[in-house]
């Protein structure tokens, strides 16, 4: 891992995300790129060149962001007794005028980020669909993993990682190297959870081929598999988080339309509405439905 992108809106939520990014960068040796998307308070006068005005605004916002990052790094490092270690972490700051969602995706490409660390706020279905949708939308479109950090949740070392996935929809070509690398970096154990929604799915889906391929992709790490029948997938996942004392949940979000988000049909939406641990979202492109490991009965949708 070479670079970590951290979107910042100056809220306590994004500040907490920076704390996580600092810890991950300390372990991996990565550079942190802080990014701020904004809209101007006023429209520039017609007599001024709009391009020059936007450039000046972006440069000014980037300088303010760098000052914020340096001050926050010092404050967090001093509080945790890691000041020297944090001060050795390279920091860059960038700002762009535009919508958060679009600008974050653009920044991922521009700065070749390997990981994005974002704040995550809980809320009901309407706030997920209308107000708090940026994190979920970025998860669904990003080509790199997104680590979503719950509001006010202090950093805890990732020792136990729970990967909830639908083995019947996980393609044989799925790139799980980012997951394997993340787990290996923190010397964590990985538990793979597959939930059947009903007895019919349990009776018709044979997971053996999927397990063999998954084990081959995740060689070299401590790995365990769990199976259960749960009609409500999000509740089942949250139950396992508590029972297994997981430090991190890993999902592969699926793309949903506006009405599905509005009705809160997404498992990812339900999890982020009531987060118990940080959520690492692998790229949605990991799922390729016409190349699934098995052609058996469809299992539970974990998107």
PDB file of C-alpha atoms in Angstrom:
ATOM      1  CA  UNK A   1       0.000   0.000   0.000  1.00  0.00           C
ATOM      2  CA  UNK A   2       1.509   3.268  -1.148  1.00  0.00           C
ATOM      3  CA  UNK A   3      -1.188   5.926  -0.757  1.00  0.00           C
ATOM      4  CA  UNK A   4      -4.288   6.484   1.380  1.00  0.00           C
ATOM      5  CA  UNK A   5      -6.898   9.069   0.381  1.00  0.00           C
ATOM      6  CA  UNK A   6      -8.823  10.720   3.229  1.00  0.00           C
ATOM      7  CA  UNK A   7     -11.790  12.962   2.283  1.00  0.00           C
ATOM      8  CA  UNK A   8     -12.085  15.780   4.832  1.00  0.00           C
ATOM      9  CA  UNK A   9     -15.054  18.050   5.535  1.00  0.00           C
ATOM     10  CA  UNK A  10     -13.661  19.288   8.893  1.00  0.00           C
ATOM     11  CA  UNK A  11     -16.267  17.377  10.896  1.00  0.00           C
ATOM     12  CA  UNK A  12     -15.337  15.246  13.911  1.00  0.00           C
ATOM     13  CA  UNK A  13     -16.309  12.296  11.753  1.00  0.00           C
ATOM     14  CA  UNK A  14     -13.678  13.007   9.114  1.00  0.00           C
ATOM     15  CA  UNK A  15     -11.138  13.855  11.808  1.00  0.00           C
ATOM     16  CA  UNK A  16     -11.694  10.389  13.250  1.00  0.00           C
ATOM     17  CA  UNK A  17     -11.167   8.926   9.782  1.00  0.00           C
ATOM     18  CA  UNK A  18      -7.798  10.695   9.698  1.00  0.00           C
ATOM     19  CA  UNK A  19      -6.888   8.976  12.981  1.00  0.00           C
ATOM     20  CA  UNK A  20      -7.506   5.587  11.333  1.00  0.00           C
ATOM     21  CA  UNK A  21      -5.524   6.613   8.271  1.00  0.00           C
ATOM     22  CA  UNK A  22      -2.564   7.643  10.424  1.00  0.00           C
ATOM     23  CA  UNK A  23      -2.546   4.264  12.169  1.00  0.00           C
ATOM     24  CA  UNK A  24      -2.765   2.355   8.886  1.00  0.00           C
ATOM     25  CA  UNK A  25      -0.038   4.514   7.339  1.00  0.00           C
ATOM     26  CA  UNK A  26       2.168   3.936  10.385  1.00  0.00           C
ATOM     27  CA  UNK A  27       1.899   0.175   9.860  1.00  0.00           C
ATOM     28  CA  UNK A  28       2.117   0.153   6.059  1.00  0.00           C
ATOM     29  CA  UNK A  29       4.455   3.078   5.377  1.00  0.00           C
ATOM     30  CA  UNK A  30       1.899   4.681   3.057  1.00  0.00           C
ATOM     31  CA  UNK A  31       1.523   8.367   2.198  1.00  0.00           C
ATOM     32  CA  UNK A  32      -1.691  10.135   3.242  1.00  0.00           C
ATOM     33  CA  UNK A  33      -3.465  12.410   0.767  1.00  0.00           C
ATOM     34  CA  UNK A  34      -6.111  14.621   2.352  1.00  0.00           C
ATOM     35  CA  UNK A  35      -8.844  15.766   0.003  1.00  0.00           C
ATOM     36  CA  UNK A  36     -11.546  18.416   0.353  1.00  0.00           C
ATOM     37  CA  UNK A  37     -14.409  19.011  -2.099  1.00  0.00           C
ATOM     38  CA  UNK A  38     -16.279  22.307  -1.825  1.00  0.00           C
ATOM     39  CA  UNK A  39     -18.668  24.738  -3.450  1.00  0.00           C
ATOM     40  CA  UNK A  40     -17.930  28.494  -3.359  1.00  0.00           C
ATOM     41  CA  UNK A  41     -20.066  30.603  -1.051  1.00  0.00           C
ATOM     42  CA  UNK A  42     -20.507  33.267  -3.727  1.00  0.00           C
ATOM     43  CA  UNK A  43     -20.401  33.258  -7.515  1.00  0.00           C
ATOM     44  CA  UNK A  44     -17.315  35.180  -8.733  1.00  0.00           C
ATOM     45  CA  UNK A  45     -17.994  38.515 -10.483  1.00  0.00           C
ATOM     46  CA  UNK A  46     -18.394  38.309 -14.257  1.00  0.00           C
ATOM     47  CA  UNK A  47     -15.409  40.640 -14.663  1.00  0.00           C
ATOM     48  CA  UNK A  48     -13.034  37.984 -13.281  1.00  0.00           C
ATOM     49  CA  UNK A  49     -11.704  34.960 -15.131  1.00  0.00           C
ATOM     50  CA  UNK A  50     -13.624  32.007 -13.672  1.00  0.00           C
ATOM     51  CA  UNK A  51     -10.780  29.554 -14.207  1.00  0.00           C
ATOM     52  CA  UNK A  52      -8.311  31.735 -12.283  1.00  0.00           C
ATOM     53  CA  UNK A  53     -10.808  32.254  -9.463  1.00  0.00           C
ATOM     54  CA  UNK A  54     -11.467  28.513  -9.115  1.00  0.00           C
ATOM     55  CA  UNK A  55      -7.737  27.754  -9.153  1.00  0.00           C
ATOM     56  CA  UNK A  56      -7.088  30.371  -6.459  1.00  0.00           C
ATOM     57  CA  UNK A  57      -9.909  28.971  -4.325  1.00  0.00           C
ATOM     58  CA  UNK A  58      -8.602  25.415  -4.675  1.00  0.00           C
ATOM     59  CA  UNK A  59      -5.057  26.436  -3.763  1.00  0.00           C
ATOM     60  CA  UNK A  60      -6.269  28.356  -0.728  1.00  0.00           C
ATOM     61  CA  UNK A  61      -8.449  25.460   0.440  1.00  0.00           C
ATOM     62  CA  UNK A  62      -5.527  23.062  -0.023  1.00  0.00           C
ATOM     63  CA  UNK A  63      -3.261  25.235   2.147  1.00  0.00           C
ATOM     64  CA  UNK A  64      -5.889  25.388   4.884  1.00  0.00           C
ATOM     65  CA  UNK A  65      -6.327  21.621   4.645  1.00  0.00           C
ATOM     66  CA  UNK A  66      -2.585  21.032   4.993  1.00  0.00           C
ATOM     67  CA  UNK A  67      -2.498  23.255   8.091  1.00  0.00           C
ATOM     68  CA  UNK A  68      -5.420  21.301   9.543  1.00  0.00           C
ATOM     69  CA  UNK A  69      -3.704  17.994   8.780  1.00  0.00           C
ATOM     70  CA  UNK A  70      -0.406  18.976  10.388  1.00  0.00           C
ATOM     71  CA  UNK A  71      -2.102  20.327  13.505  1.00  0.00           C
ATOM     72  CA  UNK A  72      -4.375  17.285  13.811  1.00  0.00           C
ATOM     73  CA  UNK A  73      -1.468  14.878  13.284  1.00  0.00           C
ATOM     74  CA  UNK A  74       0.461  16.560  16.066  1.00  0.00           C
ATOM     75  CA  UNK A  75      -2.528  16.600  18.409  1.00  0.00           C
ATOM     76  CA  UNK A  76      -3.432  12.945  17.838  1.00  0.00           C
ATOM     77  CA  UNK A  77       0.188  11.795  17.938  1.00  0.00           C
ATOM     78  CA  UNK A  78       0.856  13.581  21.217  1.00  0.00           C
ATOM     79  CA  UNK A  79      -2.285  12.143  22.799  1.00  0.00           C
ATOM     80  CA  UNK A  80      -1.423   8.580  21.733  1.00  0.00           C
ATOM     81  CA  UNK A  81       2.300   8.784  22.465  1.00  0.00           C
ATOM     82  CA  UNK A  82       3.050   8.345  18.756  1.00  0.00           C
ATOM     83  CA  UNK A  83       4.089  11.863  17.828  1.00  0.00           C
ATOM     84  CA  UNK A  84       7.448  10.902  16.328  1.00  0.00           C
ATOM     85  CA  UNK A  85       5.960   8.003  14.360  1.00  0.00           C
ATOM     86  CA  UNK A  86       3.118  10.141  12.991  1.00  0.00           C
ATOM     87  CA  UNK A  87       5.401  13.015  12.041  1.00  0.00           C
ATOM     88  CA  UNK A  88       7.346  10.685   9.765  1.00  0.00           C
ATOM     89  CA  UNK A  89       4.206   9.932   7.717  1.00  0.00           C
ATOM     90  CA  UNK A  90       4.165  11.915   4.440  1.00  0.00           C
ATOM     91  CA  UNK A  91       1.124  14.174   4.051  1.00  0.00           C
ATOM     92  CA  UNK A  92      -0.289  15.896   0.995  1.00  0.00           C
ATOM     93  CA  UNK A  93      -3.409  18.037   0.667  1.00  0.00           C
ATOM     94  CA  UNK A  94      -5.613  18.772  -2.320  1.00  0.00           C
ATOM     95  CA  UNK A  95      -8.938  20.562  -2.830  1.00  0.00           C
ATOM     96  CA  UNK A  96     -11.332  20.621  -5.756  1.00  0.00           C
ATOM     97  CA  UNK A  97     -14.479  22.597  -6.413  1.00  0.00           C
ATOM     98  CA  UNK A  98     -17.431  20.288  -7.044  1.00  0.00           C
ATOM     99  CA  UNK A  99     -19.640  17.632  -5.509  1.00  0.00           C
ATOM    100  CA  UNK A 100     -18.087  15.308  -2.935  1.00  0.00           C
ATOM    101  CA  UNK A 101     -19.058  12.067  -4.657  1.00  0.00           C
ATOM    102  CA  UNK A 102     -17.748  12.994  -8.102  1.00  0.00           C
ATOM    103  CA  UNK A 103     -14.606  14.694  -6.830  1.00  0.00           C
ATOM    104  CA  UNK A 104     -13.662  11.807  -4.516  1.00  0.00           C
ATOM    105  CA  UNK A 105     -13.902   9.295  -7.359  1.00  0.00           C
ATOM    106  CA  UNK A 106     -11.828  11.604  -9.527  1.00  0.00           C
ATOM    107  CA  UNK A 107      -9.225  12.009  -6.760  1.00  0.00           C
ATOM    108  CA  UNK A 108      -8.928   8.226  -6.360  1.00  0.00           C
ATOM    109  CA  UNK A 109      -7.868   8.002  -9.999  1.00  0.00           C
ATOM    110  CA  UNK A 110      -5.720  11.132 -10.052  1.00  0.00           C
ATOM    111  CA  UNK A 111      -3.680  10.291  -6.958  1.00  0.00           C
ATOM    112  CA  UNK A 112      -3.628   6.510  -7.583  1.00  0.00           C
ATOM    113  CA  UNK A 113      -4.990   5.812  -4.111  1.00  0.00           C
ATOM    114  CA  UNK A 114      -4.764   2.219  -2.851  1.00  0.00           C
ATOM    115  CA  UNK A 115      -7.268   2.798  -0.035  1.00  0.00           C
ATOM    116  CA  UNK A 116      -9.841   5.443   0.869  1.00  0.00           C
ATOM    117  CA  UNK A 117     -10.655   6.101   4.543  1.00  0.00           C
ATOM    118  CA  UNK A 118     -13.958   7.929   5.084  1.00  0.00           C
ATOM    119  CA  UNK A 119     -16.230   8.813   7.966  1.00  0.00           C
ATOM    120  CA  UNK A 120     -19.537   7.000   8.293  1.00  0.00           C
ATOM    121  CA  UNK A 121     -22.618   8.300  10.100  1.00  0.00           C
ATOM    122  CA  UNK A 122     -25.578   6.197  11.118  1.00  0.00           C
ATOM    123  CA  UNK A 123     -29.156   7.044  10.232  1.00  0.00           C
ATOM    124  CA  UNK A 124     -32.459   5.792   8.890  1.00  0.00           C
ATOM    125  CA  UNK A 125     -33.340   4.831   5.317  1.00  0.00           C
ATOM    126  CA  UNK A 126     -34.192   8.353   4.207  1.00  0.00           C
ATOM    127  CA  UNK A 127     -30.918   9.814   5.464  1.00  0.00           C
ATOM    128  CA  UNK A 128     -29.054   6.935   3.809  1.00  0.00           C
ATOM    129  CA  UNK A 129     -30.798   7.601   0.507  1.00  0.00           C
ATOM    130  CA  UNK A 130     -30.849  11.408   0.530  1.00  0.00           C
ATOM    131  CA  UNK A 131     -28.452  12.946   3.025  1.00  0.00           C
ATOM    132  CA  UNK A 132     -25.802  10.411   4.018  1.00  0.00           C
ATOM    133  CA  UNK A 133     -25.367   8.657   0.702  1.00  0.00           C
ATOM    134  CA  UNK A 134     -21.861   9.872  -0.231  1.00  0.00           C
ATOM    135  CA  UNK A 135     -19.962   7.088   1.524  1.00  0.00           C
ATOM    136  CA  UNK A 136     -22.237   4.320   0.206  1.00  0.00           C
ATOM    137  CA  UNK A 137     -22.211   5.794  -3.316  1.00  0.00           C
ATOM    138  CA  UNK A 138     -18.419   5.958  -3.333  1.00  0.00           C
ATOM    139  CA  UNK A 139     -18.285   2.350  -2.073  1.00  0.00           C
ATOM    140  CA  UNK A 140     -20.463   1.184  -4.946  1.00  0.00           C
ATOM    141  CA  UNK A 141     -18.386   2.902  -7.643  1.00  0.00           C
ATOM    142  CA  UNK A 142     -14.815   2.955  -6.334  1.00  0.00           C
ATOM    143  CA  UNK A 143     -12.190   0.750  -7.960  1.00  0.00           C
ATOM    144  CA  UNK A 144     -10.229   0.548  -4.687  1.00  0.00           C
ATOM    145  CA  UNK A 145     -11.260  -0.550  -1.173  1.00  0.00           C
ATOM    146  CA  UNK A 146     -13.089   1.948   1.032  1.00  0.00           C
ATOM    147  CA  UNK A 147     -12.671   1.862   4.816  1.00  0.00           C
ATOM    148  CA  UNK A 148     -15.734   3.493   6.409  1.00  0.00           C
ATOM    149  CA  UNK A 149     -15.180   4.575  10.008  1.00  0.00           C
ATOM    150  CA  UNK A 150     -18.157   4.924  12.388  1.00  0.00           C
ATOM    151  CA  UNK A 151     -18.577   8.275  14.077  1.00  0.00           C
ATOM    152  CA  UNK A 152     -16.779   8.586  17.444  1.00  0.00           C
ATOM    153  CA  UNK A 153     -15.387   5.032  17.280  1.00  0.00           C
ATOM    154  CA  UNK A 154     -11.754   5.046  18.463  1.00  0.00           C
ATOM    155  CA  UNK A 155      -9.161   3.089  16.507  1.00  0.00           C
ATOM    156  CA  UNK A 156      -8.757  -0.533  17.546  1.00  0.00           C
ATOM    157  CA  UNK A 157      -6.120  -2.759  16.003  1.00  0.00           C
ATOM    158  CA  UNK A 158      -7.595  -5.143  13.434  1.00  0.00           C
ATOM    159  CA  UNK A 159      -7.083  -8.574  15.001  1.00  0.00           C
ATOM    160  CA  UNK A 160     -10.308 -10.319  13.942  1.00  0.00           C
ATOM    161  CA  UNK A 161     -11.770  -9.633  10.511  1.00  0.00           C
ATOM    162  CA  UNK A 162     -15.212 -10.863   9.410  1.00  0.00           C
ATOM    163  CA  UNK A 163     -15.770 -11.203   5.648  1.00  0.00           C
ATOM    164  CA  UNK A 164     -19.509 -11.591   4.931  1.00  0.00           C
ATOM    165  CA  UNK A 165     -20.023 -12.717   1.355  1.00  0.00           C
ATOM    166  CA  UNK A 166     -22.397 -14.565  -0.929  1.00  0.00           C
ATOM    167  CA  UNK A 167     -20.308 -17.522  -2.099  1.00  0.00           C
ATOM    168  CA  UNK A 168     -22.761 -18.317  -4.907  1.00  0.00           C
ATOM    169  CA  UNK A 169     -22.151 -14.865  -6.446  1.00  0.00           C
ATOM    170  CA  UNK A 170     -18.426 -14.529  -5.789  1.00  0.00           C
ATOM    171  CA  UNK A 171     -16.794 -14.998  -9.209  1.00  0.00           C
ATOM    172  CA  UNK A 172     -13.883 -17.356  -9.814  1.00  0.00           C
ATOM    173  CA  UNK A 173     -12.028 -14.323 -11.199  1.00  0.00           C
ATOM    174  CA  UNK A 174     -12.618 -12.222  -8.073  1.00  0.00           C
ATOM    175  CA  UNK A 175      -9.552 -10.217  -7.063  1.00  0.00           C
ATOM    176  CA  UNK A 176      -9.260 -10.738  -3.317  1.00  0.00           C
ATOM    177  CA  UNK A 177      -5.607  -9.698  -3.125  1.00  0.00           C
ATOM    178  CA  UNK A 178      -6.488  -6.364  -1.417  1.00  0.00           C
ATOM    179  CA  UNK A 179      -8.338  -8.285   1.309  1.00  0.00           C
ATOM    180  CA  UNK A 180      -5.533 -10.790   1.740  1.00  0.00           C
ATOM    181  CA  UNK A 181      -2.920  -8.006   1.904  1.00  0.00           C
ATOM    182  CA  UNK A 182      -4.941  -6.025   4.447  1.00  0.00           C
ATOM    183  CA  UNK A 183      -5.433  -9.033   6.723  1.00  0.00           C
ATOM    184  CA  UNK A 184      -1.782 -10.077   6.392  1.00  0.00           C
ATOM    185  CA  UNK A 185      -0.509  -6.560   7.134  1.00  0.00           C
ATOM    186  CA  UNK A 186      -2.290  -6.525  10.482  1.00  0.00           C
ATOM    187  CA  UNK A 187      -1.527 -10.210  11.151  1.00  0.00           C
ATOM    188  CA  UNK A 188      -5.243 -10.698  11.687  1.00  0.00           C
ATOM    189  CA  UNK A 189      -7.395 -13.796  11.470  1.00  0.00           C
ATOM    190  CA  UNK A 190     -10.116 -13.893   8.802  1.00  0.00           C
ATOM    191  CA  UNK A 191     -13.525 -15.463   9.254  1.00  0.00           C
ATOM    192  CA  UNK A 192     -15.652 -15.923   6.123  1.00  0.00           C
ATOM    193  CA  UNK A 193     -19.396 -15.823   6.779  1.00  0.00           C
ATOM    194  CA  UNK A 194     -21.964 -17.190   4.309  1.00  0.00           C
ATOM    195  CA  UNK A 195     -25.622 -16.786   5.245  1.00  0.00           C
ATOM    196  CA  UNK A 196     -28.443 -18.826   3.738  1.00  0.00           C
ATOM    197  CA  UNK A 197     -31.739 -16.996   3.733  1.00  0.00           C
ATOM    198  CA  UNK A 198     -33.833 -20.158   4.097  1.00  0.00           C
ATOM    199  CA  UNK A 199     -33.666 -23.945   4.193  1.00  0.00           C
ATOM    200  CA  UNK A 200     -34.174 -24.193   0.424  1.00  0.00           C
ATOM    201  CA  UNK A 201     -30.960 -22.294  -0.238  1.00  0.00           C
ATOM    202  CA  UNK A 202     -29.167 -24.486   2.289  1.00  0.00           C
ATOM    203  CA  UNK A 203     -30.389 -27.629   0.527  1.00  0.00           C
ATOM    204  CA  UNK A 204     -29.628 -26.512  -3.048  1.00  0.00           C
ATOM    205  CA  UNK A 205     -26.288 -24.666  -2.796  1.00  0.00           C
ATOM    206  CA  UNK A 206     -23.114 -26.743  -2.425  1.00  0.00           C
ATOM    207  CA  UNK A 207     -20.301 -24.425  -1.293  1.00  0.00           C
ATOM    208  CA  UNK A 208     -17.358 -26.865  -1.612  1.00  0.00           C
ATOM    209  CA  UNK A 209     -16.058 -25.614  -4.970  1.00  0.00           C
ATOM    210  CA  UNK A 210     -16.380 -22.002  -3.843  1.00  0.00           C
ATOM    211  CA  UNK A 211     -14.542 -22.747  -0.601  1.00  0.00           C
ATOM    212  CA  UNK A 212     -11.653 -24.393  -2.433  1.00  0.00           C
ATOM    213  CA  UNK A 213     -11.199 -21.421  -4.748  1.00  0.00           C
ATOM    214  CA  UNK A 214     -11.562 -18.926  -1.925  1.00  0.00           C
ATOM    215  CA  UNK A 215      -8.992 -20.772   0.181  1.00  0.00           C
ATOM    216  CA  UNK A 216      -6.557 -20.715  -2.742  1.00  0.00           C
ATOM    217  CA  UNK A 217      -6.968 -16.937  -3.120  1.00  0.00           C
ATOM    218  CA  UNK A 218      -6.427 -16.330   0.603  1.00  0.00           C
ATOM    219  CA  UNK A 219      -3.415 -18.556   1.199  1.00  0.00           C
ATOM    220  CA  UNK A 220      -1.026 -17.618   3.959  1.00  0.00           C
ATOM    221  CA  UNK A 221      -3.521 -16.141   6.418  1.00  0.00           C
ATOM    222  CA  UNK A 222      -5.471 -17.670   9.301  1.00  0.00           C
ATOM    223  CA  UNK A 223      -8.829 -18.566   7.765  1.00  0.00           C
ATOM    224  CA  UNK A 224     -12.105 -19.986   9.076  1.00  0.00           C
ATOM    225  CA  UNK A 225     -15.563 -20.482   7.522  1.00  0.00           C
ATOM    226  CA  UNK A 226     -18.978 -20.058   9.124  1.00  0.00           C
ATOM    227  CA  UNK A 227     -22.419 -20.923   7.711  1.00  0.00           C
ATOM    228  CA  UNK A 228     -25.845 -20.074   9.086  1.00  0.00           C
ATOM    229  CA  UNK A 229     -29.475 -19.584   8.077  1.00  0.00           C
ATOM    230  CA  UNK A 230     -30.702 -15.997   8.633  1.00  0.00           C
ATOM    231  CA  UNK A 231     -33.733 -14.469   6.968  1.00  0.00           C
ATOM    232  CA  UNK A 232     -32.546 -10.953   7.838  1.00  0.00           C
ATOM    233  CA  UNK A 233     -29.002 -10.762   6.493  1.00  0.00           C
ATOM    234  CA  UNK A 234     -27.932  -7.495   8.137  1.00  0.00           C
ATOM    235  CA  UNK A 235     -29.112  -8.700  11.542  1.00  0.00           C
ATOM    236  CA  UNK A 236     -27.289 -11.986  11.029  1.00  0.00           C
ATOM    237  CA  UNK A 237     -24.057 -10.198  10.201  1.00  0.00           C
ATOM    238  CA  UNK A 238     -24.370  -7.880  13.199  1.00  0.00           C
ATOM    239  CA  UNK A 239     -24.995 -10.882  15.443  1.00  0.00           C
ATOM    240  CA  UNK A 240     -21.780 -12.521  14.273  1.00  0.00           C
ATOM    241  CA  UNK A 241     -19.821  -9.295  14.782  1.00  0.00           C
ATOM    242  CA  UNK A 242     -20.827  -9.315  18.449  1.00  0.00           C
ATOM    243  CA  UNK A 243     -20.417 -13.057  18.970  1.00  0.00           C
ATOM    244  CA  UNK A 244     -16.992 -13.230  17.331  1.00  0.00           C
ATOM    245  CA  UNK A 245     -15.765  -9.886  18.771  1.00  0.00           C
ATOM    246  CA  UNK A 246     -14.803  -8.797  15.261  1.00  0.00           C
ATOM    247  CA  UNK A 247     -12.723  -5.632  14.840  1.00  0.00           C
ATOM    248  CA  UNK A 248     -13.549  -5.111  11.162  1.00  0.00           C
ATOM    249  CA  UNK A 249     -16.346  -6.115   8.779  1.00  0.00           C
ATOM    250  CA  UNK A 250     -15.613  -6.689   5.085  1.00  0.00           C
ATOM    251  CA  UNK A 251     -18.360  -6.551   2.446  1.00  0.00           C
ATOM    252  CA  UNK A 252     -18.605  -6.301  -1.324  1.00  0.00           C
ATOM    253  CA  UNK A 253     -21.386  -3.736  -1.892  1.00  0.00           C
ATOM    254  CA  UNK A 254     -23.709  -4.226  -4.837  1.00  0.00           C
ATOM    255  CA  UNK A 255     -25.032  -1.365  -6.921  1.00  0.00           C
ATOM    256  CA  UNK A 256     -28.613  -0.374  -6.077  1.00  0.00           C
ATOM    257  CA  UNK A 257     -30.909   2.154  -7.643  1.00  0.00           C
ATOM    258  CA  UNK A 258     -32.416   5.156  -5.863  1.00  0.00           C
ATOM    259  CA  UNK A 259     -35.639   3.438  -4.768  1.00  0.00           C
ATOM    260  CA  UNK A 260     -33.764   0.451  -3.342  1.00  0.00           C
ATOM    261  CA  UNK A 261     -31.644   2.822  -1.246  1.00  0.00           C
ATOM    262  CA  UNK A 262     -34.758   4.775  -0.266  1.00  0.00           C
ATOM    263  CA  UNK A 263     -36.412   1.576   0.958  1.00  0.00           C
ATOM    264  CA  UNK A 264     -33.158   0.574   2.672  1.00  0.00           C
ATOM    265  CA  UNK A 265     -33.024  -2.768   0.869  1.00  0.00           C
ATOM    266  CA  UNK A 266     -29.237  -2.724   0.708  1.00  0.00           C
ATOM    267  CA  UNK A 267     -27.433  -4.805   3.331  1.00  0.00           C
ATOM    268  CA  UNK A 268     -24.578  -2.298   3.175  1.00  0.00           C
ATOM    269  CA  UNK A 269     -27.074   0.516   3.821  1.00  0.00           C
ATOM    270  CA  UNK A 270     -28.488  -1.252   6.857  1.00  0.00           C
ATOM    271  CA  UNK A 271     -25.023  -1.976   8.247  1.00  0.00           C
ATOM    272  CA  UNK A 272     -23.872   1.626   7.812  1.00  0.00           C
ATOM    273  CA  UNK A 273     -27.081   2.888   9.409  1.00  0.00           C
ATOM    274  CA  UNK A 274     -26.191   1.037  12.613  1.00  0.00           C
ATOM    275  CA  UNK A 275     -22.438   0.418  12.485  1.00  0.00           C
ATOM    276  CA  UNK A 276     -20.786  -1.691  15.181  1.00  0.00           C
ATOM    277  CA  UNK A 277     -17.270  -1.809  13.725  1.00  0.00           C
ATOM    278  CA  UNK A 278     -15.444  -0.179  10.812  1.00  0.00           C
ATOM    279  CA  UNK A 279     -16.492  -1.457   7.392  1.00  0.00           C
ATOM    280  CA  UNK A 280     -14.024  -2.308   4.629  1.00  0.00           C
ATOM    281  CA  UNK A 281     -15.863  -2.318   1.301  1.00  0.00           C
ATOM    282  CA  UNK A 282     -14.107  -4.128  -1.517  1.00  0.00           C
ATOM    283  CA  UNK A 283     -14.786  -2.783  -5.041  1.00  0.00           C
ATOM    284  CA  UNK A 284     -18.248  -3.686  -6.321  1.00  0.00           C
ATOM    285  CA  UNK A 285     -16.567  -4.736  -9.578  1.00  0.00           C
ATOM    286  CA  UNK A 286     -15.247  -7.764  -7.673  1.00  0.00           C
ATOM    287  CA  UNK A 287     -18.683  -9.264  -8.344  1.00  0.00           C
ATOM    288  CA  UNK A 288     -19.210 -10.401 -11.932  1.00  0.00           C
ATOM    289  CA  UNK A 289     -22.491 -12.204 -12.100  1.00  0.00           C
ATOM    290  CA  UNK A 290     -21.944 -14.126 -15.322  1.00  0.00           C
ATOM    291  CA  UNK A 291     -18.708 -15.639 -14.014  1.00  0.00           C
ATOM    292  CA  UNK A 292     -19.839 -16.916 -10.632  1.00  0.00           C
ATOM    293  CA  UNK A 293     -18.015 -19.756  -8.914  1.00  0.00           C
ATOM    294  CA  UNK A 294     -21.158 -21.848  -8.959  1.00  0.00           C
ATOM    295  CA  UNK A 295     -24.348 -21.942 -10.972  1.00  0.00           C
ATOM    296  CA  UNK A 296     -26.370 -23.221  -8.008  1.00  0.00           C
ATOM    297  CA  UNK A 297     -29.418 -21.675  -6.384  1.00  0.00           C
ATOM    298  CA  UNK A 298     -28.963 -17.975  -5.650  1.00  0.00           C
ATOM    299  CA  UNK A 299     -28.062 -17.370  -2.035  1.00  0.00           C
ATOM    300  CA  UNK A 300     -28.518 -14.339   0.125  1.00  0.00           C
ATOM    301  CA  UNK A 301     -27.780 -10.930  -1.404  1.00  0.00           C
ATOM    302  CA  UNK A 302     -24.970  -9.374   0.621  1.00  0.00           C
ATOM    303  CA  UNK A 303     -24.923  -6.034  -1.140  1.00  0.00           C
TER     304      UNK A 303
END
